[in-house]
XYZ file of C-alpha atoms in Angstrom:
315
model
C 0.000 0.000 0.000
C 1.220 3.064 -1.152
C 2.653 5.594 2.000
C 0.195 8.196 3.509
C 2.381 11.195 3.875
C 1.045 13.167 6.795
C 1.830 16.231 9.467
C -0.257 16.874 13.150
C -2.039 19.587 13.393
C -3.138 21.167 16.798
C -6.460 19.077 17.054
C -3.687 15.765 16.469
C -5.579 14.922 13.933
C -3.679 13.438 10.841
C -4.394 14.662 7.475
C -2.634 13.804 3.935
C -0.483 16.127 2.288
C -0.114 14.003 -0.998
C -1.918 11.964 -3.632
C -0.756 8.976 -5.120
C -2.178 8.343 -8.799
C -2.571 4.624 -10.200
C -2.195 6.933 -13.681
C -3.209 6.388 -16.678
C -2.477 2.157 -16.890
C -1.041 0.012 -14.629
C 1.003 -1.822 -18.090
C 4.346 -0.502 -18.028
C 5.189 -2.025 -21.730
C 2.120 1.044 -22.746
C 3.263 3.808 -21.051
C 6.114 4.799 -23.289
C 4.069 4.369 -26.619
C 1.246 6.136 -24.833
C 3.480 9.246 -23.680
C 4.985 9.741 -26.872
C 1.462 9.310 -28.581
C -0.026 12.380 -26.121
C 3.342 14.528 -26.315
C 2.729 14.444 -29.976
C -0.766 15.150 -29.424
C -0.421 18.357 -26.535
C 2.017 19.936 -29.061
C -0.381 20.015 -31.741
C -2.633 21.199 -29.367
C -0.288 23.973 -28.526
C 0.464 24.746 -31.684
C -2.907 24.758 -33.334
C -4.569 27.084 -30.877
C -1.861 28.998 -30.866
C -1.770 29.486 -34.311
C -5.598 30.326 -34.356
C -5.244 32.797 -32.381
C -2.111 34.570 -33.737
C -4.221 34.200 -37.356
C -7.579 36.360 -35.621
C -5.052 39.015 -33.969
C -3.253 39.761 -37.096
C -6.051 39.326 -39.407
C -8.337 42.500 -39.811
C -11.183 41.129 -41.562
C -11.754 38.506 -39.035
C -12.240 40.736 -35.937
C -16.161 39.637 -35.919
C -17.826 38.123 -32.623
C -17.494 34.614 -33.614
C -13.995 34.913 -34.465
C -13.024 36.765 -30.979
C -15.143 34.187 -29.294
C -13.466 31.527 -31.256
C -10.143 32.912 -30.339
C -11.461 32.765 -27.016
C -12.086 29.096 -27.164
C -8.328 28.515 -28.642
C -6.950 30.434 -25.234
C -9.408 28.164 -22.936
C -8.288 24.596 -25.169
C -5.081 25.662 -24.300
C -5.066 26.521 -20.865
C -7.535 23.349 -20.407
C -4.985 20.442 -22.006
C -2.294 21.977 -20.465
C -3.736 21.831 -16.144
C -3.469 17.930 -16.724
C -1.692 16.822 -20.034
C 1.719 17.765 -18.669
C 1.419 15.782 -14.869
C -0.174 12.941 -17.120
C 3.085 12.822 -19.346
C 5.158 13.315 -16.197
C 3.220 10.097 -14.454
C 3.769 7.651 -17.513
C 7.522 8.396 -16.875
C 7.384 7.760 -13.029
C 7.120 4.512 -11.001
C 5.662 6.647 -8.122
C 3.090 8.916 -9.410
C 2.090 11.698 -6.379
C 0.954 15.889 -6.272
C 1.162 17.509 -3.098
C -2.326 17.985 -1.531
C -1.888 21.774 -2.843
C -1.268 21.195 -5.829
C -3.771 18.592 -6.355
C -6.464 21.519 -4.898
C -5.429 24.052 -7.806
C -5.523 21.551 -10.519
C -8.951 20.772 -9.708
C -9.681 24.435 -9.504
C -7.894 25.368 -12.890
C -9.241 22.191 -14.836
C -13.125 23.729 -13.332
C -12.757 26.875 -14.110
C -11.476 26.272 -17.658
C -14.107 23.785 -18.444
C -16.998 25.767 -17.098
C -15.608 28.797 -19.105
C -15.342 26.522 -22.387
C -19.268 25.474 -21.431
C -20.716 28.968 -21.152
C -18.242 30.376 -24.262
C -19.748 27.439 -26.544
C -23.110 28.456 -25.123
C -22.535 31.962 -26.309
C -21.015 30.970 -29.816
C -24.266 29.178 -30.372
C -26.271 32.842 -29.428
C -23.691 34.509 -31.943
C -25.219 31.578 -34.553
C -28.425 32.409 -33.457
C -28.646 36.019 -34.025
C -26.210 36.045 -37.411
C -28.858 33.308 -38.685
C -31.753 34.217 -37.516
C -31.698 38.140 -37.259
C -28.809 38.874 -39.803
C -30.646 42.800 -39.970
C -29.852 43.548 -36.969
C -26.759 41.059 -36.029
C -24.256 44.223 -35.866
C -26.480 46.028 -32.992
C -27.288 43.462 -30.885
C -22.983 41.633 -31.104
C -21.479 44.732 -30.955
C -17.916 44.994 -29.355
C -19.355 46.461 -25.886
C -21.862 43.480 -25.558
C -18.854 40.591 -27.045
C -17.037 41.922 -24.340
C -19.676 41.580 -21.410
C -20.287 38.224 -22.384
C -16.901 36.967 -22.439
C -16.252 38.515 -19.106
C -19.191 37.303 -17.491
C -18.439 33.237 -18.850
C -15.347 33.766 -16.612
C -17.132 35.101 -13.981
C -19.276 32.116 -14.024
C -16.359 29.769 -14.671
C -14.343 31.465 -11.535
C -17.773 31.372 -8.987
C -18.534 27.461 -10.346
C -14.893 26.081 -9.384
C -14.876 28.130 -6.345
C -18.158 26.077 -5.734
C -16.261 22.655 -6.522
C -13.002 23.779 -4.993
C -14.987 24.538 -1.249
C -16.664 21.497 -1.437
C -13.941 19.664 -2.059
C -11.042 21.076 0.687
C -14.157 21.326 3.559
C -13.659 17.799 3.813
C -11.262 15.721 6.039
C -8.879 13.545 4.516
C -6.826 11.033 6.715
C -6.100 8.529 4.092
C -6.278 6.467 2.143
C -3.912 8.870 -0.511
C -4.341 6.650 -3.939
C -6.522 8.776 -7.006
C -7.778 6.010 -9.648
C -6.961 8.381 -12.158
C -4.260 10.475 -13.886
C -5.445 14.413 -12.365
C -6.937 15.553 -9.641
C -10.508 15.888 -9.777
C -13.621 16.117 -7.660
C -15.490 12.784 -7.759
C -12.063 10.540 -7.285
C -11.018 13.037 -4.554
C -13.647 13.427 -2.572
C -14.206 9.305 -1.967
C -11.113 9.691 -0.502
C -12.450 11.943 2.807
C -12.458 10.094 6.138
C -16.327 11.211 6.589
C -19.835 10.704 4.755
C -20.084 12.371 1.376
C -22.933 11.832 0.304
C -24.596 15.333 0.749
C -21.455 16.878 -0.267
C -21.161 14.625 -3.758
C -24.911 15.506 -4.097
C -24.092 19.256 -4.063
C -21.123 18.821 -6.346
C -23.593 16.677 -9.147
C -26.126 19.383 -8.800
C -23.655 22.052 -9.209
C -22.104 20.805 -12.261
C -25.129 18.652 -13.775
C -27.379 21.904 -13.475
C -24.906 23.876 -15.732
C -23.736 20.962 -17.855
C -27.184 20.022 -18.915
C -28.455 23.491 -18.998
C -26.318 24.566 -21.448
C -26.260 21.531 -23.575
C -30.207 22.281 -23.748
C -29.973 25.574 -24.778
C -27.527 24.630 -27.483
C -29.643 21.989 -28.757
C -32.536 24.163 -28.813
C -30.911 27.204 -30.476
C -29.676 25.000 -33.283
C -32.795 23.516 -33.883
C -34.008 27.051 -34.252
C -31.400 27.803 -36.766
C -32.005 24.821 -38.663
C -35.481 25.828 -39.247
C -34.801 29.245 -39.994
C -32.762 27.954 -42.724
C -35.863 27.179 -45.172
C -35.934 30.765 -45.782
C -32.394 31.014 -46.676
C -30.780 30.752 -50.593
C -28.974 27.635 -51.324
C -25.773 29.449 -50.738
C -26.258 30.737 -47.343
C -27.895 27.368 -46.439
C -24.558 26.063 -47.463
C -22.398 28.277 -45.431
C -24.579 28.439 -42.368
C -24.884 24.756 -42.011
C -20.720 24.429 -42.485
C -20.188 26.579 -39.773
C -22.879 25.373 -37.009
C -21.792 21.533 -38.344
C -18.401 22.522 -36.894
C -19.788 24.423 -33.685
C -22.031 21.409 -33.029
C -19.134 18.852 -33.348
C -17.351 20.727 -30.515
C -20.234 20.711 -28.893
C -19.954 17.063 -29.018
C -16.746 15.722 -28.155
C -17.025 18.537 -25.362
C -20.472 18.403 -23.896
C -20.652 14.026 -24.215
C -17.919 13.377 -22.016
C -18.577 16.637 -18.798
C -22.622 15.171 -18.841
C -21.138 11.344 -18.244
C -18.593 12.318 -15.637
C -20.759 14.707 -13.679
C -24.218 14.349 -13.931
C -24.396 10.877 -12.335
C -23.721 10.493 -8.728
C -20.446 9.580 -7.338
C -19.620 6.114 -8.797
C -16.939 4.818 -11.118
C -16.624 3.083 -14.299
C -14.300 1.195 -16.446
C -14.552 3.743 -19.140
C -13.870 6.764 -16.783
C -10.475 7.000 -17.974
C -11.173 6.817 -21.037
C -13.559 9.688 -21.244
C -11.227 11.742 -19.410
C -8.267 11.301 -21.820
C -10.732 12.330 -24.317
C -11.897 15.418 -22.350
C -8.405 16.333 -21.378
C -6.336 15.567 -24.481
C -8.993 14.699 -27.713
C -11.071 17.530 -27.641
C -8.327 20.687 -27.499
C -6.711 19.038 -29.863
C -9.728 18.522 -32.364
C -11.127 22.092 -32.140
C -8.461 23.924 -34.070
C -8.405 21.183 -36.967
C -11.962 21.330 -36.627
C -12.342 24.948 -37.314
C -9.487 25.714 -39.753
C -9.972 22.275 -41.796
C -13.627 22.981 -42.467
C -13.072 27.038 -42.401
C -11.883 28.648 -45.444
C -11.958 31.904 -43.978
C -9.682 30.859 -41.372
C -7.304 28.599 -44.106
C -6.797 31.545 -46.250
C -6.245 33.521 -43.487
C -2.963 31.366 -42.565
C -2.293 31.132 -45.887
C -1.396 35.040 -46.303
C 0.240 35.553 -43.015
C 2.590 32.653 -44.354
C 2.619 34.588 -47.485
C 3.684 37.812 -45.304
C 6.048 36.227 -43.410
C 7.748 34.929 -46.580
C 7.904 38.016 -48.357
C 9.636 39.884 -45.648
């Protein structure tokens, strides 16, 4: 059994000041194959977004709402693979796979807060849709640069107060050992069965918290796209074409991000053999599929890279 770590504190009560993680598989003869597979995959990552995002910023003609929010979503893809890609990588390296309790605290607040951001900015990308779709007449009044800006601020507001939510929930709780996390990252639902006390209520609170949001969202984005597909009918065959290329690509984000946070969240606090599974593709699949996503079925955003290339050739 792995070692519990621990200090006194005045009440001498022990408490754990480290994790242990089982990681990603317990098959040494995969880990190498499997880190070199996700290194490959987090640079991409980091290079794709990256690259999306230096194309908007240098790019005049697309400074439009849905290409600031969707240099928005680049910055959270980023930020998202990278709170547990790199610890992941580190862990198929290492026999003995631990975080300090601290650090274990502010991944689970980072990984929270970037994933409730990503929910509410897809959420709003779906409004954007909505309105350039729906009410093209008056799309420039109502996403104007004041409002763009109000909206991205207050999806990290609402990312920030949600994983404050998860993250006092969490460190409330008393936790004398055992120290092992059945997983790769720290997270809520494997940390929290860890607590020396009944958390029931508490994993109740945390399901509610995140499965109210989660679902929420995911209904609002379901319904706004059904919207926009039948507002279609009245469109030409060309705009038919171009609207349905560019909510096809929203809605397969929407997908690969919204599929995996409803099974990991919205049921209460068990485990499953595919739980790992899910979360490699929540953590590592989906940041990396959003930029191909978006520049392989944009042309807007292809040409774009094309002539800052160009550019960068010429001079």
């Amino acid at each position: 059994m792995a070692e519990i770590q621990s200090f006194r504190n005045p009440l001498d009560q022990t408490r754990v000041t480290e994790f242990v993680f089982l990681g990603l598989t317990e098959n040494w003869v995969l880990e190498i194959p499997l880190f070199v597979t996700f290194s490959i995959a987090y640079v991409l990552t980091l290079l794709g977004n990256a690259l999306i995002i230096v194309t908007i910023v240098f790019t005049l003609h697309l400074h439009t709402p849905m290409y600031f929010f969707l240099s928005n979503l680049s910055f959270i893809d980023l930020c998202h693979s990278s709170v547990t890609v790199p610890k992941m990588l580190e862990g198929l390296l290492l026999e003995r796979k631990t975080i300090s309790f601290d650090n274990c605290i502010a991944q689970l607040f980072f990984l929270h807060l970037f994933a409730c951001a990503e929910i509410f900015l897809l959420t709003i990308m779906a409004y954007d849709r909505y309105v350039a779709i729906c009410t093209p007449l008056h799309y420039s009044s109502v996403m104007n640069v004041r409002v763009c800006v109000q909206l991205v601020f207050a999806l990290w507001l609402g990312g920030t107060v949600h994983s404050l939510v998860q993250t006092f929930l969490t460190t409330r709780l008393p936790y004398c050992g055992p120290n092992i996390i059945d997983s790769y990252f720290c997270d809520v639902p494997p940390v929290i069965k860890l607590a020396c006390t009944d958390t029931y209520l508490t994993g109740m609170l945390i399901v509610s918290n995140s499965g109210t949001i989660s679902l929420t969202c995911f209904l609002a984005l379901v319904t706004s796209y059904i919207v926009i597909l039948v507002s279609l009918r009245k469109q030409s065959a060309e705009g038919r074409r171009k609207a349905l290329s560019i909510c096809s690509a929203h809605f397969m984000v929407v997908a690969f991000f919204f599929g995996p946070c409803i099974f990991l969240y919205t049921r209460p606090d068990s485990s499953f053999s595919m739980d790992k599974v899910v979360s490699v593709f929540y953590t590592v699949v989906t940041p990396l599929l959003n930029p191909l996503i978006y520049t392989l079925r944009n042309e807007e955003v292809k040409n774009a890279i094309k002539h800052l290339r160009q550019k960068q050739v010429f001079s």
